Coordinates of C-alpha atoms (C1' of nucleotides) in Angstrom, one line a residue:
Chain A
X266 CA -123.8 55.9 90.4
X267 CA -123.9 54.6 94.0
X268 CA -127.2 53.3 95.0
X269 CA -128.4 50.1 96.7
X270 CA -131.5 49.6 94.6
X271 CA -133.9 52.5 94.3
X272 CA -133.4 54.9 97.1
X273 CA -136.2 57.3 96.1
X274 CA -138.7 54.5 96.1
X275 CA -137.4 53.1 99.4
X276 CA -137.8 56.5 101.0
X277 CA -141.3 57.0 99.6
X278 CA -142.4 53.6 101.1
X279 CA -140.8 54.3 104.4
X280 CA -142.3 57.8 104.5
X281 CA -145.7 56.4 103.7
X282 CA -145.5 53.9 106.5
X283 CA -144.6 56.5 109.0
X284 CA -146.9 59.3 107.8
X285 CA -149.8 56.9 107.8
X286 CA -149.1 55.8 111.3
X287 CA -148.3 59.1 112.9
X288 CA -149.7 61.8 110.5
X289 CA -147.6 64.7 109.1
X290 CA -147.2 66.4 112.5
X291 CA -146.5 63.3 114.5
X292 CA -143.9 61.9 112.0
X293 CA -140.2 62.6 112.5
X294 CA -137.7 62.8 109.7
X295 CA -135.4 60.6 111.9
X296 CA -138.0 58.0 112.2
X297 CA -138.6 57.9 108.4
X298 CA -134.8 57.6 107.9
X299 CA -134.6 54.7 110.4
X300 CA -137.6 53.0 108.7
X301 CA -135.8 53.3 105.3
X302 CA -132.4 52.3 106.9
X303 CA -130.7 55.4 105.5
X304 CA -129.3 58.7 106.8
X305 CA -131.6 61.6 107.7
X306 CA -129.8 64.0 105.4
X307 CA -130.5 61.8 102.5
X308 CA -134.2 62.5 102.9
X309 CA -133.5 66.1 102.3
X310 CA -131.2 65.3 99.4
X311 CA -134.0 63.5 97.6
X312 CA -137.0 65.5 98.7
X313 CA -135.7 68.9 99.9
X314 CA -138.1 69.2 102.8
X315 CA -140.5 67.3 105.1
X316 CA -143.5 69.1 103.4
X317 CA -142.4 68.1 99.9
X318 CA -141.8 64.5 101.0
X319 CA -145.3 64.5 102.5
X320 CA -146.8 66.0 99.4
X321 CA -145.3 63.2 97.3
X322 CA -146.7 60.5 99.6
X323 CA -150.1 62.1 100.0
X324 CA -150.5 62.5 96.2
X325 CA -149.5 58.9 95.6
X326 CA -151.9 57.5 98.2
X327 CA -154.7 59.7 97.1
X328 CA -154.5 58.7 93.4
X329 CA -154.3 55.1 94.3
X330 CA -157.4 55.4 96.5
X331 CA -159.4 57.3 93.9
X332 CA -158.4 55.3 90.8
X333 CA -160.3 52.3 92.1
X334 CA -163.3 54.3 92.9
X335 CA -163.3 55.9 89.4
X336 CA -163.0 52.6 87.6
X337 CA -166.2 51.4 89.3
X338 CA -168.4 54.4 89.2
X339 CA -167.4 55.5 85.7
X340 CA -167.7 52.0 84.3
X341 CA -171.3 52.2 83.1
X342 CA -172.4 49.3 85.3
X343 CA -175.9 48.9 86.5
X344 CA -176.7 50.1 90.0
X345 CA -176.8 46.5 91.3
X346 CA -173.5 45.5 89.7
X347 CA -171.7 48.7 90.7
X348 CA -172.7 48.4 94.3
X349 CA -171.7 44.7 94.4
X350 CA -168.4 45.4 92.8
X351 CA -167.7 48.4 94.9
X352 CA -168.4 46.7 98.2
X353 CA -166.4 43.6 97.2
X354 CA -163.3 45.2 95.8
X355 CA -163.2 48.3 98.1
X356 CA -163.6 46.3 101.3
X357 CA -161.0 43.9 100.0
X358 CA -158.5 46.7 99.4
X359 CA -159.2 48.2 102.8
X360 CA -158.6 44.8 104.6
X361 CA -155.1 45.1 103.1
X362 CA -154.7 48.8 103.8
X363 CA -156.9 49.6 106.7
X364 CA -155.0 52.8 107.7
X365 CA -155.3 54.8 104.5
X366 CA -158.7 56.3 104.8
X367 CA -158.1 57.7 108.3
X368 CA -154.8 59.1 107.1
X369 CA -156.2 60.9 104.1
X370 CA -159.2 62.2 106.1
X371 CA -157.1 63.5 109.0
X372 CA -154.7 65.5 106.8
X373 CA -157.6 66.9 104.8
X374 CA -159.5 67.9 107.9
X375 CA -156.5 69.6 109.4
X376 CA -155.6 71.7 106.4
X377 CA -158.2 71.5 103.6
X378 CA -156.8 74.5 101.7
X379 CA -153.2 73.2 101.4
X380 CA -154.3 69.9 99.9
X381 CA -157.2 71.2 97.8
X382 CA -155.2 71.1 94.6
X383 CA -153.9 67.6 95.1
X384 CA -157.5 66.4 95.8
X385 CA -159.2 68.1 92.9
X386 CA -156.6 66.7 90.5
X387 CA -157.6 63.1 91.5
X388 CA -161.2 63.5 92.2
X389 CA -163.4 60.9 90.5
X390 CA -166.4 62.2 88.6
X391 CA -169.4 60.4 90.0
X392 CA -172.1 62.1 87.9
X393 CA -172.5 59.2 85.4
X394 CA -173.3 56.8 88.2
X395 CA -175.8 59.3 89.7
X396 CA -177.5 59.5 86.3
X397 CA -177.7 55.7 86.2
X398 CA -179.3 55.7 89.6
X399 CA -181.8 58.3 88.5
X400 CA -182.6 56.3 85.4
X401 CA -183.2 53.0 87.2
X402 CA -185.5 54.9 89.7
X403 CA -187.6 56.3 86.8
X404 CA -187.8 52.8 85.3
X405 CA -189.1 51.5 88.7
X406 CA -186.2 49.1 89.1
X407 CA -185.3 50.6 92.5
X408 CA -187.2 52.7 95.0
X409 CA -187.2 56.5 94.9
X410 CA -184.6 58.3 97.0
X411 CA -182.0 61.0 96.6
X412 CA -179.2 59.5 94.4
X413 CA -176.6 61.2 96.4
X414 CA -177.8 59.7 99.6
X415 CA -177.7 56.2 98.1
X416 CA -174.1 56.8 97.0
X417 CA -173.2 58.2 100.4
X418 CA -174.7 55.2 102.0
X419 CA -172.7 52.8 99.9
X420 CA -169.4 54.6 100.6
X421 CA -170.2 55.0 104.3
X422 CA -171.0 51.3 104.8
X423 CA -167.8 50.2 103.1
X424 CA -165.3 52.7 104.5
X425 CA -166.5 53.6 108.0
X426 CA -165.6 50.4 109.8
X427 CA -162.0 50.8 108.8
X428 CA -161.8 54.5 109.7
X429 CA -163.4 53.8 113.0
X430 CA -161.6 50.5 113.5
X431 CA -160.1 51.2 116.9
X432 CA -163.5 52.1 118.4
X433 CA -165.5 49.6 116.4
X434 CA -163.2 46.8 117.5
X435 CA -163.6 47.8 121.1
X436 CA -167.3 48.2 121.2
X437 CA -168.3 45.2 119.0
X438 CA -165.5 42.8 119.4
X439 CA -164.0 43.5 122.8
X440 CA -160.7 44.5 121.3
X441 CA -160.3 41.4 119.2
X442 CA -158.7 42.5 116.0
X443 CA -158.9 39.1 114.3
X444 CA -162.6 39.0 114.8
X445 CA -162.8 42.4 113.3
X446 CA -161.1 41.3 110.1
X447 CA -163.2 38.1 109.9
X448 CA -166.3 40.2 110.1
X449 CA -165.0 42.4 107.3
X450 CA -164.5 39.4 105.1
X451 CA -168.2 38.5 105.5
X452 CA -169.1 42.1 105.2
X453 CA -168.1 42.2 101.5
X454 CA -171.3 40.3 100.8
X455 CA -173.4 41.6 103.7
X456 CA -173.1 45.2 102.6
X457 CA -174.4 44.7 99.1
X458 CA -177.2 42.4 100.3
X459 CA -178.2 45.1 102.8
X460 CA -178.1 47.9 100.2
X461 CA -179.9 46.0 97.5
X462 CA -182.5 45.0 100.0
X463 CA -183.1 48.6 101.0
X464 CA -183.6 49.8 97.4
X465 CA -185.5 47.0 95.8
X466 CA -189.0 47.8 94.7
Chain B
X138 CA -158.8 85.0 144.7
X139 CA -157.9 86.7 141.4
X140 CA -159.6 85.1 138.5
X141 CA -161.7 86.6 135.7
X142 CA -164.4 83.9 135.6
X143 CA -163.3 80.3 135.6
X144 CA -159.8 79.9 134.1
X145 CA -159.8 76.2 134.2
X146 CA -162.9 75.9 132.2
X147 CA -161.7 78.6 129.8
X148 CA -158.5 76.7 129.2
X149 CA -160.3 73.4 128.7
X150 CA -162.6 74.9 126.0
X151 CA -159.7 76.6 124.2
X152 CA -157.7 73.4 124.3
X153 CA -160.6 71.4 123.0
X154 CA -161.0 73.8 120.1
X155 CA -157.3 73.7 119.2
X156 CA -156.8 69.9 119.7
X157 CA -159.8 69.1 117.6
X158 CA -158.6 71.4 114.8
X159 CA -155.0 70.3 114.8
X160 CA -154.7 67.1 116.8
X161 CA -152.3 66.5 119.7
X162 CA -149.2 66.7 117.6
X163 CA -150.2 69.7 115.6
X164 CA -151.5 71.7 118.5
X165 CA -149.1 74.3 120.1
X166 CA -149.4 75.3 123.7
X167 CA -148.9 78.9 122.6
X168 CA -151.9 78.6 120.3
X169 CA -154.1 77.2 123.1
X170 CA -153.0 80.1 125.3
X171 CA -153.8 82.6 122.6
X172 CA -157.2 81.0 122.0
X173 CA -157.9 81.3 125.8
X174 CA -156.5 84.8 125.9
X175 CA -154.0 83.9 128.7
X176 CA -150.3 83.3 129.2
X177 CA -148.7 80.1 128.1
X178 CA -147.3 79.4 131.6
X179 CA -150.8 79.5 133.0
X180 CA -151.6 76.3 131.0
X181 CA -148.9 74.5 132.9
X182 CA -149.9 76.0 136.2
X183 CA -153.4 74.4 135.8
X184 CA -152.6 71.2 133.9
X185 CA -148.9 70.5 134.5
X186 CA -148.1 69.3 130.9
X187 CA -149.5 69.2 127.4
X188 CA -150.2 65.5 127.7
X189 CA -152.3 66.0 130.9
X190 CA -154.2 68.8 129.3
X191 CA -154.9 66.7 126.3
X192 CA -156.0 63.8 128.4
X193 CA -158.5 66.0 130.2
X194 CA -159.9 67.2 126.9
X195 CA -160.0 63.8 125.3
X196 CA -161.7 62.2 128.3
X197 CA -164.3 64.9 128.4
X198 CA -165.0 64.7 124.6
X199 CA -165.2 60.9 124.8
X200 CA -167.6 60.7 127.6
X201 CA -169.9 63.2 125.9
X202 CA -169.8 61.2 122.7
X203 CA -170.5 57.9 124.4
X204 CA -173.1 59.0 126.9
X205 CA -175.6 59.8 124.1
X206 CA -174.9 56.4 122.5
X207 CA -175.4 54.6 125.8
X208 CA -178.7 56.3 126.5
X209 CA -180.1 55.1 123.2
X210 CA -178.8 51.5 123.0
X211 CA -179.3 50.7 126.6
X212 CA -182.8 52.2 126.7
X213 CA -184.7 49.0 125.9
X214 CA -186.2 50.5 122.8
X215 CA -187.5 48.4 119.9
X216 CA -185.1 48.1 116.9
X217 CA -187.2 50.5 114.9
X218 CA -187.4 53.1 117.6
X219 CA -183.8 52.8 118.6
X220 CA -182.6 53.2 115.0
X221 CA -185.0 56.2 114.4
X222 CA -183.8 57.9 117.5
X223 CA -180.2 57.2 117.0
X224 CA -180.2 58.5 113.5
X225 CA -182.1 61.6 114.4
X226 CA -180.3 62.6 117.6
X227 CA -176.8 61.5 116.6
X228 CA -176.9 63.3 113.2
X229 CA -178.3 66.3 115.0
X230 CA -175.4 66.3 117.4
X231 CA -172.9 65.9 114.6
X232 CA -174.3 68.8 112.6
X233 CA -173.4 70.9 115.7
X234 CA -170.0 69.2 116.3
X235 CA -168.8 67.8 113.0
X236 CA -165.1 67.6 114.0
X237 CA -165.4 65.4 117.0
X238 CA -165.5 61.9 115.5
X239 CA -162.4 62.5 113.3
X240 CA -160.6 63.9 116.3
X241 CA -161.3 60.9 118.5
X242 CA -160.6 58.4 115.8
X243 CA -157.3 60.0 114.7
X244 CA -155.9 60.0 118.2
X245 CA -157.0 56.5 118.9
X246 CA -155.5 55.3 115.6
X247 CA -152.2 57.0 116.4
X248 CA -151.8 55.6 119.9
X249 CA -154.4 53.0 120.8
X250 CA -152.5 51.8 123.9
X251 CA -152.1 55.2 125.6
X252 CA -155.8 55.9 125.4
X253 CA -157.1 52.4 126.0
X254 CA -157.9 53.0 129.6
X255 CA -159.9 56.3 128.9
X256 CA -161.8 54.5 126.2
X257 CA -162.7 51.4 128.2
X258 CA -164.0 53.6 131.1
X259 CA -166.5 55.2 128.8
X260 CA -167.4 52.4 126.5
X261 CA -171.1 51.8 126.1
X262 CA -172.4 48.3 126.5
X263 CA -174.3 47.4 123.4
X264 CA -175.2 43.8 124.2
X265 CA -178.8 44.6 125.3
X266 CA -179.5 46.1 122.0
X267 CA -177.9 43.2 120.2
X268 CA -180.2 40.8 122.1
X269 CA -183.2 43.0 121.1
X270 CA -182.2 42.6 117.5
X271 CA -181.8 38.9 117.9
X272 CA -185.2 38.6 119.5
X273 CA -187.0 40.6 116.8
X274 CA -185.3 38.4 114.1
X275 CA -186.6 35.3 115.8
X276 CA -190.1 36.8 116.0
X277 CA -189.9 37.5 112.3
X278 CA -190.3 41.2 112.7
X279 CA -187.1 41.9 110.8
X280 CA -185.0 39.9 108.3
X281 CA -182.2 37.6 109.4
X282 CA -178.7 39.0 109.5
X283 CA -175.7 39.3 111.8
X284 CA -176.9 41.7 114.6
X285 CA -173.4 43.2 114.8
X286 CA -173.5 44.0 111.0
X287 CA -176.8 45.8 111.5
X288 CA -175.5 47.9 114.3
X289 CA -172.3 48.6 112.4
X290 CA -174.4 49.7 109.4
X291 CA -176.4 52.1 111.6
X292 CA -173.4 53.7 113.1
X293 CA -171.6 53.9 109.8
X294 CA -174.4 55.6 108.0
X295 CA -174.7 58.3 110.7
X296 CA -171.1 59.0 111.4
X297 CA -169.2 58.5 108.2
X298 CA -170.4 61.6 106.3
X299 CA -169.0 63.8 109.1
X300 CA -165.7 62.0 109.4
X301 CA -165.2 62.1 105.7
X302 CA -166.8 65.5 105.3
X303 CA -163.9 67.2 103.4
X304 CA -163.9 64.5 100.7
X305 CA -167.6 63.9 100.7
X306 CA -168.2 67.6 100.2
X307 CA -165.8 67.7 97.3
X308 CA -167.0 64.6 95.5
X309 CA -170.8 65.1 96.0
X310 CA -171.3 68.8 96.5
X311 CA -168.4 70.3 94.5
X312 CA -167.0 71.8 97.7
X313 CA -170.3 73.5 98.8
X314 CA -170.4 73.2 102.6
X315 CA -173.8 74.6 102.9
X316 CA -175.3 72.0 100.6
X317 CA -173.5 69.3 102.7
X318 CA -175.3 70.5 105.9
X319 CA -178.6 70.7 104.1
X320 CA -178.3 67.2 103.0
X321 CA -177.4 66.1 106.5
X322 CA -180.6 67.7 107.8
X323 CA -182.6 65.5 105.4
X324 CA -180.4 62.6 106.2
X325 CA -181.8 62.3 109.7
X326 CA -184.9 60.8 108.2
X327 CA -183.3 59.2 105.1
X328 CA -181.0 57.0 107.1
X329 CA -183.7 55.4 109.2
X330 CA -185.9 55.0 106.2
X331 CA -183.1 53.3 104.4
X332 CA -182.2 51.0 107.2
X333 CA -185.8 50.1 108.1
X334 CA -186.5 49.3 104.5
X335 CA -183.4 47.0 104.3
X336 CA -184.5 45.0 107.4
X337 CA -188.3 44.8 107.0
X338 CA -189.6 41.3 106.3
Chain C
dA16 C1' -105.6 55.5 86.2
dT17 C1' -108.0 59.8 86.2
dC18 C1' -111.8 62.6 85.9
dT19 C1' -116.5 63.6 86.8
dA20 C1' -121.0 63.6 88.4
dA21 C1' -124.2 61.6 91.4
dT22 C1' -124.9 59.8 95.9
dT23 C1' -124.2 59.2 100.9
dT24 C1' -122.5 60.4 105.4
dT25 C1' -120.7 63.3 109.2
dG26 C1' -121.2 67.0 112.0
dC27 C1' -123.4 70.9 112.9
dC28 C1' -126.9 74.9 113.4
dA29 C1' -130.9 77.9 114.2
dA30 C1' -135.6 77.9 115.2
dA31 C1' -139.4 76.1 117.6
dT32 C1' -141.3 74.1 121.5
dG33 C1' -142.6 72.2 126.0
dG34 C1' -141.5 73.2 130.3
dT35 C1' -139.6 75.7 134.7
dT36 C1' -138.6 79.4 138.0
dA37 C1' -139.1 83.3 140.4
dA38 C1' -141.2 87.5 140.8
dA39 C1' -145.5 90.3 140.7
dC40 C1' -150.2 90.8 141.4
dT41 C1' -155.1 90.2 143.4
dA42 C1' -158.3 89.7 146.8
dA43 C1' -160.2 87.7 150.9
dT44 C1' -159.1 87.4 156.1
dT45 C1' -157.3 89.1 160.3
Chain D
dA33 C1' -152.5 97.6 156.9
dA34 C1' -150.5 93.2 157.2
dT35 C1' -150.8 88.4 156.2
dT36 C1' -151.7 84.8 153.3
dA37 C1' -153.2 81.8 149.7
dG38 C1' -154.1 81.6 145.1
dT39 C1' -153.3 83.4 140.4
dT40 C1' -150.8 85.5 136.6
dT41 C1' -146.9 87.1 134.2
dA42 C1' -142.2 87.6 132.3
dA43 C1' -138.0 85.7 131.5
dC44 C1' -135.5 81.9 130.7
dC45 C1' -133.8 76.9 129.8
dA46 C1' -133.1 72.3 127.7
dT47 C1' -134.4 69.5 124.1
dT48 C1' -136.1 68.3 119.9
dT49 C1' -136.3 68.9 115.2
dG50 C1' -136.0 70.2 110.4
dG51 C1' -132.5 71.6 107.7
dC52 C1' -127.8 72.5 105.7
dA53 C1' -122.7 72.6 104.3
dA54 C1' -118.9 70.2 103.3
dA55 C1' -116.4 66.1 103.2
dA56 C1' -116.3 61.3 101.7
dT57 C1' -117.6 57.6 98.7
dT58 C1' -119.1 55.3 94.6
dA59 C1' -119.2 54.1 89.9
dG60 C1' -119.4 55.1 85.1
dA61 C1' -116.8 57.6 81.3
dT62 C1' -112.5 59.0 79.1

DNA sequence: ATCTAATTTTGCCAAATGGTTAAACTAATT
DNA sequence: AATTAGTTTAACCATTTGGCAAAATTAGAT
């Protein structure tokens, strides 16, 4: 059969690049075809429609994003270790893929119903980690606070700078992208220091 | 002259509603016209083009967003008071306008160059607050850390839950929006407690 | 070599969409 | 009432865009 390497995978990668950059509405099938160095009709041959191609990309991105989160929060780690590991590995991933969170969030914001199924299929269960937090609070290892607020704080501190990168870079680094990324490297450690300091008894 | 009340303002509000919900690319001029209960051609009469209408909306939203930030961080408050006030008033604003941050961030992410001018015209100058942080560290009032990381943490903790609201609501509240907003009410206080705990000597 | 099935390209279409034009309407002014 | 300037509408146009049908090509099987 006539194929250069793996056309389907090539298309998916090109589509991911374009969709992440422009969003579903902003992306053009022609642009995806160009990015993949193929003909526009070929996109429809492999994925029927723009929507189906988008769904494939979105699902792939979403599962990748959540798998990492699941591995950490369902791993039975202590609060300290989970936070350290989350900050370190998640910020590391985001330095390499800074556009993913904004992409997911925007599409979800625009049409929550349409993507609800895809989301719920991938959603990590964080209740084990919430119980660990609860337990350590009762043991007096960390201060008392709502476990959900602690988890929300951890996630916020890691992800927000990347979601808000364009503004953050302007306000704090006068537009210097490189300085932004250098600060993120240091932030892997700074975030867990900050959180652990805030919750130590 | 024949006008119902203030057509221009009506259009701007309708456009803001639709642009925030769908983004520039997802919004349709017809939908904006419907939202404003007017004819599509009237949009062009008042604002020439979709792009110009969008620019007007974006600029208005951006200045509103940054004015509040500027007032707090340029107000010469102590670190403790500035953080308390920022968390309280910003989260309060976001409870009322939860879609604004994601809107601004998405458009900025999609086309940073096109909006650079609008952004830089409204950008708050946070250097006074960074100096205040520096000073209080030297006086031993708060622990040593990069002032920019502290500011980034403050902003992240306040804004992220709203930007990531669709996912956060799913993961932490099983999709219950009301519980999300109740948690945000409590969060006004929780965020400043958390930060002040993290930086106290 | 021929046949067959999968893949790729060419050329095209119908619908959607941003935008324009000219006519119609409204209300203050004279 | 006639004029005039500003406002609103209806009808239409040009372009873009997602999508499709049919021809062309490729490569493995017989």
